[in-house]
PDB file of C-alpha atoms in Angstrom:
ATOM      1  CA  UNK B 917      32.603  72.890 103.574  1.00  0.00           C
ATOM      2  CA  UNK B 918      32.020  76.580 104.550  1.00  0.00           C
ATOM      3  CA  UNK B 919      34.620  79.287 103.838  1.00  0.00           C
ATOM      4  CA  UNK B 920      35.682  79.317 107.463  1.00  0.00           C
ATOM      5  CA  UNK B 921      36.229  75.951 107.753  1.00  0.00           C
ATOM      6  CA  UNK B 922      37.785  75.108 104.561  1.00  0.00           C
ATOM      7  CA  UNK B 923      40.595  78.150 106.455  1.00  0.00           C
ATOM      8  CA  UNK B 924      40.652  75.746 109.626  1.00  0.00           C
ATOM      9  CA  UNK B 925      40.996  72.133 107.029  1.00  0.00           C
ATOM     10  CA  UNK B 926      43.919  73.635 105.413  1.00  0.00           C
ATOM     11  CA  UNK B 927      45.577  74.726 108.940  1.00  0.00           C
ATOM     12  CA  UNK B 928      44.922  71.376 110.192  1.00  0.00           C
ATOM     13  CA  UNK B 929      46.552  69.727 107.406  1.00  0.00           C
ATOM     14  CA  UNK B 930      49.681  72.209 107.325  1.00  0.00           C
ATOM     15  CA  UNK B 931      50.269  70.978 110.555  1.00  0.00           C
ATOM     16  CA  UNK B 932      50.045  67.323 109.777  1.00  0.00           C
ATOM     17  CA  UNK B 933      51.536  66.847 106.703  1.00  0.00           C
ATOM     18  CA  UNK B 934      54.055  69.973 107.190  1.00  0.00           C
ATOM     19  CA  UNK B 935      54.833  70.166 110.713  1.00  0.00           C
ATOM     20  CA  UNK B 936      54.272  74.218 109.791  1.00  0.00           C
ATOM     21  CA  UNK B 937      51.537  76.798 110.891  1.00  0.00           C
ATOM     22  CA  UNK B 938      49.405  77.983 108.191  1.00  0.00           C
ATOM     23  CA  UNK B 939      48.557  81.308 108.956  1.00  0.00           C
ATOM     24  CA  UNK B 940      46.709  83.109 105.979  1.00  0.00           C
ATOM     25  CA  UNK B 941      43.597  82.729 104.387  1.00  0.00           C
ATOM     26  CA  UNK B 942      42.132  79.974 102.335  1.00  0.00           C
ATOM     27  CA  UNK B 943      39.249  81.252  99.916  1.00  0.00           C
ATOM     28  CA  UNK B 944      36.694  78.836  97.531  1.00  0.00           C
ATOM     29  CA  UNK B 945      36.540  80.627  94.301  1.00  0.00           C
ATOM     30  CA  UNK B 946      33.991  79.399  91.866  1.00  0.00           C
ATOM     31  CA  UNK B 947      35.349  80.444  88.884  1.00  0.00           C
ATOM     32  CA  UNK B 948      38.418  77.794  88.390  1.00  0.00           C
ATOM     33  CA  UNK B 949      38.243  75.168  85.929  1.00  0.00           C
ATOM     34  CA  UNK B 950      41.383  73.545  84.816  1.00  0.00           C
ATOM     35  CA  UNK B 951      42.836  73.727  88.552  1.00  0.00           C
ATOM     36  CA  UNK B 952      42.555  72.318  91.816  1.00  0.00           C
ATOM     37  CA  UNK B 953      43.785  75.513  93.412  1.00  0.00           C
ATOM     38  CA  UNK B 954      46.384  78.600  93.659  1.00  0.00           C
ATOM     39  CA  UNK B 955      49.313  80.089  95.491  1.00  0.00           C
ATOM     40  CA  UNK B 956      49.194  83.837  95.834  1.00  0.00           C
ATOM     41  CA  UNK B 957      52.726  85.181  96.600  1.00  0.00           C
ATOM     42  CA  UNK B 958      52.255  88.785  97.381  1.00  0.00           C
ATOM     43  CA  UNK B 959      49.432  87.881 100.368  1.00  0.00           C
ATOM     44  CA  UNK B 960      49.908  84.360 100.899  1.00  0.00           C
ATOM     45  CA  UNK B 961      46.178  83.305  99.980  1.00  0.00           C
ATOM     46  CA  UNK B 962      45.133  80.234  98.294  1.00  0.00           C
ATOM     47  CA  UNK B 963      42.402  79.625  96.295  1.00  0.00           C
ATOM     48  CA  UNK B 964      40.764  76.351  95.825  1.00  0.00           C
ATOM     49  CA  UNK B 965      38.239  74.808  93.514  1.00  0.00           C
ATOM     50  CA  UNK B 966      35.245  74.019  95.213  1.00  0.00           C
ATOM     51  CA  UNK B 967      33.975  71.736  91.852  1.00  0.00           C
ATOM     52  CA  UNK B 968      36.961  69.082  92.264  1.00  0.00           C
ATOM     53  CA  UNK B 969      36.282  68.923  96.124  1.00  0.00           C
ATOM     54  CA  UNK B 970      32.368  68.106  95.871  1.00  0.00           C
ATOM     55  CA  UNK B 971      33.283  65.811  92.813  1.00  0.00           C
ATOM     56  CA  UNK B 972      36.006  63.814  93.967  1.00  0.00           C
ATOM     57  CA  UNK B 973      35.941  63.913  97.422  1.00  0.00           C
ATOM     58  CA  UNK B 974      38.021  64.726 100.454  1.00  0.00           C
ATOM     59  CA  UNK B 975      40.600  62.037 100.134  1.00  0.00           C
ATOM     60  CA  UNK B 976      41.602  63.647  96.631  1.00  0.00           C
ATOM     61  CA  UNK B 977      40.864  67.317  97.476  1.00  0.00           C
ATOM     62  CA  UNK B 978      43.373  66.916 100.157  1.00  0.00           C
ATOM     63  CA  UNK B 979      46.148  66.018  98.038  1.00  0.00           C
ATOM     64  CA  UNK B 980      45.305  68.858  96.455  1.00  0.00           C
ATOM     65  CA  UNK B 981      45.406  71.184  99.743  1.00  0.00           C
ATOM     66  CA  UNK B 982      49.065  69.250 100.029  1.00  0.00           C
ATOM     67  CA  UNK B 983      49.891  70.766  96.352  1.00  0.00           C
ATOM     68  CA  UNK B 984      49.322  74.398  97.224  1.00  0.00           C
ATOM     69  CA  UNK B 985      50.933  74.283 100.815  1.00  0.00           C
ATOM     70  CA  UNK B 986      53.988  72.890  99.008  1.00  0.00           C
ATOM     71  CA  UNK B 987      53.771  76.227  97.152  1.00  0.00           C
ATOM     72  CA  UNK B 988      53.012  78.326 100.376  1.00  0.00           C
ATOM     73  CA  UNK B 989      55.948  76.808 102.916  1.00  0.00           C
ATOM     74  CA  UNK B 990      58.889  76.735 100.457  1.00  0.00           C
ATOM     75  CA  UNK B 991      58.072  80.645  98.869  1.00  0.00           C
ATOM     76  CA  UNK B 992      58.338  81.705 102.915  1.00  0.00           C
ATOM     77  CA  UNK B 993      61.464  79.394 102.990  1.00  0.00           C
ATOM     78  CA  UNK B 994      62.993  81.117 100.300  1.00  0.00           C
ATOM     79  CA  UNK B 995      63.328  77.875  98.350  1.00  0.00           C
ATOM     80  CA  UNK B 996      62.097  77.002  94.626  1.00  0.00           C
ATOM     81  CA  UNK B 997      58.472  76.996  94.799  1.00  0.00           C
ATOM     82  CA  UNK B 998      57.663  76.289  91.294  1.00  0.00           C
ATOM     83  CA  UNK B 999      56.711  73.548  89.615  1.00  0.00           C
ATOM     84  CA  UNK B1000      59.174  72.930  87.729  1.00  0.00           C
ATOM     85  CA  UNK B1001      61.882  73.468  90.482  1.00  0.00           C
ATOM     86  CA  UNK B1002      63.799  70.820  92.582  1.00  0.00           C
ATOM     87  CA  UNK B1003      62.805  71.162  95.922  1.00  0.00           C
ATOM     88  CA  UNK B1004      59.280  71.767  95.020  1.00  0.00           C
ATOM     89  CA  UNK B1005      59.316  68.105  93.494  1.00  0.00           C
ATOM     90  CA  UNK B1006      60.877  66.631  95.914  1.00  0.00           C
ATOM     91  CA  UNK B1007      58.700  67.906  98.601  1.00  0.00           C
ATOM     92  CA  UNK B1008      55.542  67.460  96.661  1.00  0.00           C
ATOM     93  CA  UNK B1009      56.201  63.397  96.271  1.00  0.00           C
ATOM     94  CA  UNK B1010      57.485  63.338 100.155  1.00  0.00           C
ATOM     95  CA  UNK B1011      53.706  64.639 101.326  1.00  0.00           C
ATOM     96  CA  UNK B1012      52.013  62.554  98.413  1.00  0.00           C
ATOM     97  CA  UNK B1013      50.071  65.504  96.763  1.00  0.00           C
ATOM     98  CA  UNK B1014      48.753  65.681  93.973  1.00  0.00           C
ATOM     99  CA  UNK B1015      51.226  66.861  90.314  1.00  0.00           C
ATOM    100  CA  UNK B1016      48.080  67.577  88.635  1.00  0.00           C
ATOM    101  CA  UNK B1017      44.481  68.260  89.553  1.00  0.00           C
ATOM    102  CA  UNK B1018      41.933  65.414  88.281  1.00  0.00           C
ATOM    103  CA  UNK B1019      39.682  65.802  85.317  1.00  0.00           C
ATOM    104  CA  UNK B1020      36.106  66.860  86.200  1.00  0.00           C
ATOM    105  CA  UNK B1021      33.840  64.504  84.459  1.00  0.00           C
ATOM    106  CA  UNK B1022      31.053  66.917  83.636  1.00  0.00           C
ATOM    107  CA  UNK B1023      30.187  67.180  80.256  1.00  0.00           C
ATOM    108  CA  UNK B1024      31.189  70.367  78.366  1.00  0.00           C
ATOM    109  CA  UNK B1025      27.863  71.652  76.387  1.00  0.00           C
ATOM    110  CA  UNK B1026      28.512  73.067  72.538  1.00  0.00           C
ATOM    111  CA  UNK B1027      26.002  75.321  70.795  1.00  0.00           C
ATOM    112  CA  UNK B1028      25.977  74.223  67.184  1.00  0.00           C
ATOM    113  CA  UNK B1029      25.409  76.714  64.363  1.00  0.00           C
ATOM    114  CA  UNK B1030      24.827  76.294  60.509  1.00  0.00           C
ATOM    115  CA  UNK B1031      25.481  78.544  57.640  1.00  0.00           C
ATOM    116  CA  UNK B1032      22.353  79.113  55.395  1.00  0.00           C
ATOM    117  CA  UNK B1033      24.048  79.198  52.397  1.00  0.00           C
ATOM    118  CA  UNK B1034      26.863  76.745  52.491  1.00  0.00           C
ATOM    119  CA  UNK B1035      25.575  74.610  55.224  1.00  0.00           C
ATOM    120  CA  UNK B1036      28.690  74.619  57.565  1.00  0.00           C
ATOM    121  CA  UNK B1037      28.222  73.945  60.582  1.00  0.00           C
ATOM    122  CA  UNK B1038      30.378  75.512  63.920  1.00  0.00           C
ATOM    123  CA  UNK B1039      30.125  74.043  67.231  1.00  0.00           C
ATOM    124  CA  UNK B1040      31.010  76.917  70.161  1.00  0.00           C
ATOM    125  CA  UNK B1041      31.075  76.182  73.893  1.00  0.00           C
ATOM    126  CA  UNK B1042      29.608  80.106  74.153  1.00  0.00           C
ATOM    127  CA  UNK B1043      26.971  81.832  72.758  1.00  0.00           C
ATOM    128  CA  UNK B1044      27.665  84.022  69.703  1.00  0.00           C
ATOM    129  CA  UNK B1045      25.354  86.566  68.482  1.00  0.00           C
ATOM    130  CA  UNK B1046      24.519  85.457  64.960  1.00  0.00           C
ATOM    131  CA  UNK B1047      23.613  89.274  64.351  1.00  0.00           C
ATOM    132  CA  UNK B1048      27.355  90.036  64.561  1.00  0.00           C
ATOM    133  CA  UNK B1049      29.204  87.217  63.452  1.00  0.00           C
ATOM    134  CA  UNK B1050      28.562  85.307  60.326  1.00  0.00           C
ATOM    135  CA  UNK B1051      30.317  82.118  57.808  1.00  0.00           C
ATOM    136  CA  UNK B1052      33.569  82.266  57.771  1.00  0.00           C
ATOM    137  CA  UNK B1053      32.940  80.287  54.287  1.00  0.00           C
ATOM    138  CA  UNK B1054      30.634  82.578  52.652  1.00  0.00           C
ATOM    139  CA  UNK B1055      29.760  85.292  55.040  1.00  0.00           C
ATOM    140  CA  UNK B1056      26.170  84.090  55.141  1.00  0.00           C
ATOM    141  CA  UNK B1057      24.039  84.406  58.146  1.00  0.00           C
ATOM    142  CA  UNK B1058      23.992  81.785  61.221  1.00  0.00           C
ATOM    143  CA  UNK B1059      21.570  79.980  63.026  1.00  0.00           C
ATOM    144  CA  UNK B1060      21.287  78.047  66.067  1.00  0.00           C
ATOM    145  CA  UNK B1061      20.521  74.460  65.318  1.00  0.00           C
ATOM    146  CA  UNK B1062      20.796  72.871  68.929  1.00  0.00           C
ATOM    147  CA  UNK B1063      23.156  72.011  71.464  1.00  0.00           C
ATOM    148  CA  UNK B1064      24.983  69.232  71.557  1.00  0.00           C
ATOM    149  CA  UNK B1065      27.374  67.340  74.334  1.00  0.00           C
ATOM    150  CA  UNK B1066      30.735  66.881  73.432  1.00  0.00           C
TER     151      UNK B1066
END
């Protein structure tokens, strides 16, 4: 789904789930991980996870959609639009969205290092330069064993 259209899917579904016009934009932005999407109150804009939609499917993603517009129609309506607030529970089980977003299933990658001195071994989902950092044991130097899956 294209950045245009994904705009057009969220209008359509503001008007079927809602019964309200949607009437700002709806971006994809790449860089989300632990959530589906988000509410931005000073322009109105919502961002959604385009990982979750290709993973899990329309059916899912738009209970997701549902999740944010909750967000979007009760901030204009002046109502409590956060998630812990009445109205934004009660109107998020009344359209069936989503509470949370879904796990992703992909596996997260660790880089595993191992003192030369002590032999302890860290496990980091980044790289680290082993130039810089060293044991927090024994100060002795790193180095990169392999990479495991966790």
């Amino acid at each position: 789904m294209r950045q245009m259209n994904l705009t057009k899917y969220v209008q359509v579904v503001s008007l079927e789930d809602f019964g309200k016009p949607f009437r700002h934009q709806a971006v994809w932005n790449r860089r989300l991980r632990s959530t589906g999407g988000r509410f931005f109150p000073r322009d109105g804009h919502l961002d959604f996870n385009p990982q979750l939609y290709q993973e899990f499917g329309e059916p899912i993603f738009r209970q997701i959609v549902r999740h944010e517009l909750c967000h979007y129609h009760l901030y204009f309506e002046k109502k409590g639009y956060r998630h812990q607030d009445k109205d934004f529970k009660e109107l998020l089980r009344k359209v069936d969205g989503l509470r949370f977003a879904p796990k992703s299933q992909q596996k997260v990658t660790y880089k595993c290092y191992q003192c030369q001195n002590c032999l302890q071994i860290y496990q980091r989902k980044r790289r680290i330069n082993t130039k810089i950092y060293f044991c927090g044991r024994c100060r002795g130097r790193l180095l990169e064993i392999n990479q495991s899956k966790g």
